[in-house]
PDB file of C-alpha atoms and ligand atoms in Angstrom:
ATOM      1  CA  UNK A   1     128.857 -80.587  38.532  1.00  0.00           C
ATOM      2  CA  UNK A   2     128.226 -81.374  42.177  1.00  0.00           C
ATOM      3  CA  UNK A   3     125.812 -84.189  42.886  1.00  0.00           C
ATOM      4  CA  UNK A   4     123.529 -83.907  45.864  1.00  0.00           C
ATOM      5  CA  UNK A   5     123.283 -87.066  47.945  1.00  0.00           C
ATOM      6  CA  UNK A   6     120.320 -88.240  49.976  1.00  0.00           C
ATOM      7  CA  UNK A   7     120.962 -87.275  53.583  1.00  0.00           C
ATOM      8  CA  UNK A   8     119.662 -90.659  54.795  1.00  0.00           C
ATOM      9  CA  UNK A   9     121.105 -93.245  52.385  1.00  0.00           C
ATOM     10  CA  UNK A  10     123.636 -91.174  50.334  1.00  0.00           C
ATOM     11  CA  UNK A  11     122.383 -92.145  46.868  1.00  0.00           C
ATOM     12  CA  UNK A  12     122.412 -89.279  44.318  1.00  0.00           C
ATOM     13  CA  UNK A  13     119.203 -87.230  44.193  1.00  0.00           C
ATOM     14  CA  UNK A  14     117.996 -84.910  41.427  1.00  0.00           C
ATOM     15  CA  UNK A  15     116.053 -82.518  43.649  1.00  0.00           C
ATOM     16  CA  UNK A  16     116.114 -81.733  47.350  1.00  0.00           C
ATOM     17  CA  UNK A  17     118.269 -83.665  49.792  1.00  0.00           C
ATOM     18  CA  UNK A  18     116.120 -86.794  50.321  1.00  0.00           C
ATOM     19  CA  UNK A  19     115.627 -89.544  47.720  1.00  0.00           C
ATOM     20  CA  UNK A  20     112.194 -90.814  46.700  1.00  0.00           C
ATOM     21  CA  UNK A  21     112.663 -94.070  48.583  1.00  0.00           C
ATOM     22  CA  UNK A  22     113.589 -92.368  51.859  1.00  0.00           C
ATOM     23  CA  UNK A  23     110.859 -89.744  51.434  1.00  0.00           C
ATOM     24  CA  UNK A  24     108.192 -92.459  51.092  1.00  0.00           C
ATOM     25  CA  UNK A  25     109.721 -95.095  53.362  1.00  0.00           C
ATOM     26  CA  UNK A  26     107.566 -96.200  56.258  1.00  0.00           C
ATOM     27  CA  UNK A  27     109.572 -98.349  58.659  1.00  0.00           C
ATOM     28  CA  UNK A  28     107.986-101.370  60.276  1.00  0.00           C
ATOM     29  CA  UNK A  29     106.408-100.755  63.633  1.00  0.00           C
ATOM     30  CA  UNK A  30     109.132-101.178  66.210  1.00  0.00           C
ATOM     31  CA  UNK A  31     108.361-101.787  69.818  1.00  0.00           C
ATOM     32  CA  UNK A  32     110.749-100.501  72.476  1.00  0.00           C
ATOM     33  CA  UNK A  33     111.556-104.134  73.337  1.00  0.00           C
ATOM     34  CA  UNK A  34     113.419-104.581  70.044  1.00  0.00           C
ATOM     35  CA  UNK A  35     116.350-102.581  71.369  1.00  0.00           C
ATOM     36  CA  UNK A  36     116.257-104.538  74.605  1.00  0.00           C
ATOM     37  CA  UNK A  37     116.371-107.902  72.819  1.00  0.00           C
ATOM     38  CA  UNK A  38     119.274-106.845  70.604  1.00  0.00           C
ATOM     39  CA  UNK A  39     121.219-105.395  73.514  1.00  0.00           C
ATOM     40  CA  UNK A  40     120.563-108.539  75.561  1.00  0.00           C
ATOM     41  CA  UNK A  41     121.901-110.618  72.661  1.00  0.00           C
ATOM     42  CA  UNK A  42     125.090-108.538  72.630  1.00  0.00           C
ATOM     43  CA  UNK A  43     125.512-109.068  76.377  1.00  0.00           C
ATOM     44  CA  UNK A  44     125.057-112.842  75.923  1.00  0.00           C
ATOM     45  CA  UNK A  45     127.579-112.899  73.081  1.00  0.00           C
ATOM     46  CA  UNK A  46     130.093-110.980  75.208  1.00  0.00           C
ATOM     47  CA  UNK A  47     129.562-113.478  78.013  1.00  0.00           C
ATOM     48  CA  UNK A  48     130.179-116.391  75.638  1.00  0.00           C
ATOM     49  CA  UNK A  49     133.327-114.673  74.337  1.00  0.00           C
ATOM     50  CA  UNK A  50     134.595-114.351  77.905  1.00  0.00           C
ATOM     51  CA  UNK A  51     133.934-118.063  78.545  1.00  0.00           C
ATOM     52  CA  UNK A  52     135.680-119.131  75.339  1.00  0.00           C
ATOM     53  CA  UNK A  53     138.668-116.887  76.110  1.00  0.00           C
ATOM     54  CA  UNK A  54     138.945-118.657  79.459  1.00  0.00           C
ATOM     55  CA  UNK A  55     138.901-122.019  77.664  1.00  0.00           C
ATOM     56  CA  UNK A  56     141.711-120.922  75.337  1.00  0.00           C
ATOM     57  CA  UNK A  57     143.911-119.852  78.248  1.00  0.00           C
ATOM     58  CA  UNK A  58     143.376-123.223  79.962  1.00  0.00           C
ATOM     59  CA  UNK A  59     144.131-125.401  76.929  1.00  0.00           C
ATOM     60  CA  UNK A  60     147.129-127.738  77.349  1.00  0.00           C
ATOM     61  CA  UNK A  61     150.342-126.992  75.454  1.00  0.00           C
ATOM     62  CA  UNK A  62     149.823-129.980  73.141  1.00  0.00           C
ATOM     63  CA  UNK A  63     146.434-128.767  71.854  1.00  0.00           C
ATOM     64  CA  UNK A  64     146.245-129.207  68.061  1.00  0.00           C
ATOM     65  CA  UNK A  65     146.950-125.884  66.353  1.00  0.00           C
ATOM     66  CA  UNK A  66     143.928-126.125  64.033  1.00  0.00           C
ATOM     67  CA  UNK A  67     141.617-126.542  67.021  1.00  0.00           C
ATOM     68  CA  UNK A  68     142.990-123.281  68.417  1.00  0.00           C
ATOM     69  CA  UNK A  69     142.615-121.613  65.004  1.00  0.00           C
ATOM     70  CA  UNK A  70     138.962-122.706  64.874  1.00  0.00           C
ATOM     71  CA  UNK A  71     138.312-121.374  68.369  1.00  0.00           C
ATOM     72  CA  UNK A  72     139.949-118.035  67.538  1.00  0.00           C
ATOM     73  CA  UNK A  73     137.883-117.836  64.330  1.00  0.00           C
ATOM     74  CA  UNK A  74     134.746-118.527  66.373  1.00  0.00           C
ATOM     75  CA  UNK A  75     135.709-115.709  68.763  1.00  0.00           C
ATOM     76  CA  UNK A  76     136.232-113.386  65.807  1.00  0.00           C
ATOM     77  CA  UNK A  77     132.802-114.261  64.393  1.00  0.00           C
ATOM     78  CA  UNK A  78     131.167-113.746  67.795  1.00  0.00           C
ATOM     79  CA  UNK A  79     132.827-110.332  68.039  1.00  0.00           C
ATOM     80  CA  UNK A  80     131.575-109.440  64.539  1.00  0.00           C
ATOM     81  CA  UNK A  81     128.068-110.584  65.486  1.00  0.00           C
ATOM     82  CA  UNK A  82     128.101-108.261  68.505  1.00  0.00           C
ATOM     83  CA  UNK A  83     129.362-105.362  66.365  1.00  0.00           C
ATOM     84  CA  UNK A  84     126.647-105.989  63.730  1.00  0.00           C
ATOM     85  CA  UNK A  85     123.897-106.149  66.358  1.00  0.00           C
ATOM     86  CA  UNK A  86     125.157-102.895  67.877  1.00  0.00           C
ATOM     87  CA  UNK A  87     125.162-101.239  64.443  1.00  0.00           C
ATOM     88  CA  UNK A  88     121.660-102.540  63.705  1.00  0.00           C
ATOM     89  CA  UNK A  89     120.399-101.224  67.035  1.00  0.00           C
ATOM     90  CA  UNK A  90     121.952 -97.828  66.359  1.00  0.00           C
ATOM     91  CA  UNK A  91     120.375 -97.770  62.872  1.00  0.00           C
ATOM     92  CA  UNK A  92     116.948 -98.698  64.231  1.00  0.00           C
ATOM     93  CA  UNK A  93     117.128 -95.982  66.866  1.00  0.00           C
ATOM     94  CA  UNK A  94     118.426 -93.377  64.374  1.00  0.00           C
ATOM     95  CA  UNK A  95     115.736 -94.351  61.852  1.00  0.00           C
ATOM     96  CA  UNK A  96     113.026 -94.032  64.468  1.00  0.00           C
ATOM     97  CA  UNK A  97     114.335 -90.567  65.365  1.00  0.00           C
ATOM     98  CA  UNK A  98     114.539 -89.520  61.665  1.00  0.00           C
ATOM     99  CA  UNK A  99     111.032 -90.763  60.914  1.00  0.00           C
ATOM    100  CA  UNK A 100     109.753 -89.045  64.028  1.00  0.00           C
ATOM    101  CA  UNK A 101     111.074 -85.755  62.643  1.00  0.00           C
ATOM    102  CA  UNK A 102     108.999 -86.120  59.427  1.00  0.00           C
ATOM    103  CA  UNK A 103     105.750 -86.657  61.313  1.00  0.00           C
TER     104      UNK A 103
HETATM  105 ZN1   ZN B   1     117.647 -92.001  50.478  1.00  0.00          ZN
END
C-alpha cells in the first residue's frame, strides 16, 4: 500500500495531498523587512567569520592548541548559524508563496 504524503510537510495523509494542519495553517503576518533582517544577519555573520579567520592566521606559533580549537569551533557555529538563517529565510519565502497560492 502506497502512503500519500503531505506535499508541504511530508507527513502521511489519508485523503488528498495536503494534511489537515497545512490545509488550515495560517502563517503569522510577515513583513517584507523580515527577509531583509535575516539576510543582513547572515552578512554580519560572514563578516565576523572573515575577521576571525584573519585572527587565526595571525596567531603566533606558540598559541595554545585548545584556544585554536575553541576559535575553530566558534567559526563552525557561526557558519551553521548563517546556514540556518538562510534556510529559515528560504522557508519563509516558500511558505508565503505557497499560502499565496491557496488564497
Ligand atoms: Zn502538511
